[in-house]
Amino acid sequence: MKQCRLWANTIFAFTLSVLAFLTFSCFLTTSFNTNAANVVVETSDHIVKSLFTPYGERSDRGYFALSLQTDLEPIFNWNVKQLFLYLTAEYKTKANRLNQVVLWDKIIPRGAKSNLHLKTIKIKYPFYDDGNFLKGNENVTLTLSWNVIPNAGLLPRIGGSGSTIVSFPNKYNQ
Amino acid sequence: MGLLESIPTHMDYHGQKLAEQIFQAVIVVFAAVGFVWGYYCEQFVQTIYILGAGFALSCLLTLPPWPIYRKNPVSWQKVVDRSEVTDTPSGKKSKRKDRSK
């Protein structure tokens, strides 16, 4: 029986090596995909308030209603487990050269509906500024990006090809 | 337990070589077929299932000591009776009589 155990071990180890090679080949078949898609981002009802953050600072907080349309179905293939979508607001202020805030995210597993038509939804995370520079800010860019989570291989982050600019009014809405 | 002891549990050297070639070939063929099938139906899990089936088949074919793996038995020399040998051709080793005498 010792011979049998040794043989079983050999066969199993060989199978695992072959499986590793197959997994690497699976990665190779999708490693040159661009994973790009068009996105339409629209917003409405922009208001800004001056509020206290959870850390005790008085900062600007922006609000708007969000609409998203995109078709992500072509990105899914046999090497994609799920997509992690996130909406980023990017802008420049006197205090910081670059601010990036994630306002909304969504996980789309393979097989779920990937044709998004979201109309006037609320953003998930509060849009606080590091300071008081959202009031009157004319140039906040909203971009939808996604992180492709594969079965085997790299995790690329792709920006959608559409974005929109949000301007906040010049006075607080209290 | 005479029956259990009489079941042979080993393969000879040519048989082992044949068994190794068989399991490697079976697993590689199933892996190739599984990869193509998985690519076609866009599900990597199918590739894994087919490879698992190849593993099971190769275990079935090579783990038990089937008779084909015992076609070239090692030809051992005949058992030599100690009391008959006096000197051997090599001259180095010679079986002696019982040393207690």
mmCIF file of N, CA, C and O in Angstrom, chain A residues 61 64 66 84-85 87 102-107 121-127:
data_model
loop_
_atom_site.group_PDB
_atom_site.id
_atom_site.type_symbol
_atom_site.label_atom_id
_atom_site.label_comp_id
_atom_site.label_asym_id
_atom_site.label_seq_id
_atom_site.Cartn_x
_atom_site.Cartn_y
_atom_site.Cartn_z
ATOM 1 N N ARG A 61 -20.011 70.319 2.158
ATOM 2 C CA ARG A 61 -20.488 69.011 1.727
ATOM 3 C C ARG A 61 -21.373 69.206 0.528
ATOM 4 O O ARG A 61 -22.307 70.008 0.564
ATOM 5 N N PHE A 64 -25.803 65.945 -4.954
ATOM 6 C CA PHE A 64 -26.440 65.977 -6.260
ATOM 7 C C PHE A 64 -27.101 64.622 -6.504
ATOM 8 O O PHE A 64 -26.816 63.645 -5.810
ATOM 9 N N LEU A 66 -27.647 61.514 -9.114
ATOM 10 C CA LEU A 66 -26.747 60.905 -10.091
ATOM 11 C C LEU A 66 -27.516 60.009 -11.049
ATOM 12 O O LEU A 66 -28.406 59.257 -10.647
ATOM 13 N N PHE A 84 -15.702 45.741 -10.063
ATOM 14 C CA PHE A 84 -15.949 46.673 -8.970
ATOM 15 C C PHE A 84 -15.992 48.067 -9.582
ATOM 16 O O PHE A 84 -14.973 48.595 -10.022
ATOM 17 N N LEU A 85 -17.201 48.675 -9.607
ATOM 18 C CA LEU A 85 -17.350 50.002 -10.199
ATOM 19 C C LEU A 85 -17.232 51.054 -9.113
ATOM 20 O O LEU A 85 -17.707 50.854 -8.000
ATOM 21 N N LEU A 87 -17.383 55.545 -8.601
ATOM 22 C CA LEU A 87 -17.531 56.871 -9.181
ATOM 23 C C LEU A 87 -16.636 57.832 -8.411
ATOM 24 O O LEU A 87 -16.754 57.956 -7.195
ATOM 25 N N VAL A 102 -14.324 59.193 -3.639
ATOM 26 C CA VAL A 102 -15.197 58.164 -4.191
ATOM 27 C C VAL A 102 -16.578 58.359 -3.600
ATOM 28 O O VAL A 102 -16.741 58.415 -2.383
ATOM 29 N N LEU A 103 -17.581 58.493 -4.472
ATOM 30 C CA LEU A 103 -18.919 58.833 -4.007
ATOM 31 C C LEU A 103 -19.908 57.684 -4.099
ATOM 32 O O LEU A 103 -20.944 57.708 -3.440
ATOM 33 N N TRP A 104 -19.578 56.684 -4.945
ATOM 34 C CA TRP A 104 -20.558 55.624 -5.158
ATOM 35 C C TRP A 104 -19.808 54.432 -5.679
ATOM 36 O O TRP A 104 -18.841 54.577 -6.435
ATOM 37 N N ASP A 105 -20.204 53.208 -5.278
ATOM 38 C CA ASP A 105 -19.569 52.032 -5.859
ATOM 39 C C ASP A 105 -20.581 50.915 -5.981
ATOM 40 O O ASP A 105 -21.684 50.960 -5.421
ATOM 41 N N LYS A 106 -20.218 49.910 -6.759
ATOM 42 C CA LYS A 106 -21.122 48.791 -6.975
ATOM 43 C C LYS A 106 -20.289 47.588 -7.400
ATOM 44 O O LYS A 106 -19.326 47.726 -8.141
ATOM 45 N N ILE A 107 -20.675 46.421 -6.933
ATOM 46 C CA ILE A 107 -20.018 45.183 -7.358
ATOM 47 C C ILE A 107 -20.954 44.467 -8.313
ATOM 48 O O ILE A 107 -22.127 44.259 -7.998
ATOM 49 N N ILE A 121 -30.171 58.559 -8.765
ATOM 50 C CA ILE A 121 -29.969 57.843 -7.497
ATOM 51 C C ILE A 121 -29.158 58.741 -6.570
ATOM 52 O O ILE A 121 -28.517 59.700 -6.999
ATOM 53 N N LYS A 122 -29.186 58.409 -5.290
ATOM 54 C CA LYS A 122 -28.392 59.140 -4.311
ATOM 55 C C LYS A 122 -26.984 58.572 -4.298
ATOM 56 O O LYS A 122 -26.793 57.367 -4.475
ATOM 57 N N ILE A 123 -25.991 59.433 -4.039
ATOM 58 C CA ILE A 123 -24.634 58.915 -3.923
ATOM 59 C C ILE A 123 -24.500 58.200 -2.575
ATOM 60 O O ILE A 123 -25.193 58.515 -1.619
ATOM 61 N N LYS A 124 -23.592 57.213 -2.563
ATOM 62 C CA LYS A 124 -23.514 56.348 -1.377
ATOM 63 C C LYS A 124 -22.724 56.978 -0.240
ATOM 64 O O LYS A 124 -23.014 56.755 0.926
ATOM 65 N N TYR A 125 -21.677 57.705 -0.590
ATOM 66 C CA TYR A 125 -20.758 58.192 0.441
ATOM 67 C C TYR A 125 -20.804 59.716 0.460
ATOM 68 O O TYR A 125 -20.977 60.343 -0.577
ATOM 69 N N PRO A 126 -20.657 60.331 1.631
ATOM 70 C CA PRO A 126 -20.800 61.786 1.693
ATOM 71 C C PRO A 126 -19.665 62.490 0.966
ATOM 72 O O PRO A 126 -18.519 62.065 1.031
ATOM 73 N N PHE A 127 -20.011 63.569 0.293
ATOM 74 C CA PHE A 127 -19.034 64.311 -0.495
ATOM 75 C C PHE A 127 -18.536 65.493 0.331
ATOM 76 O O PHE A 127 -18.943 66.637 0.110
#
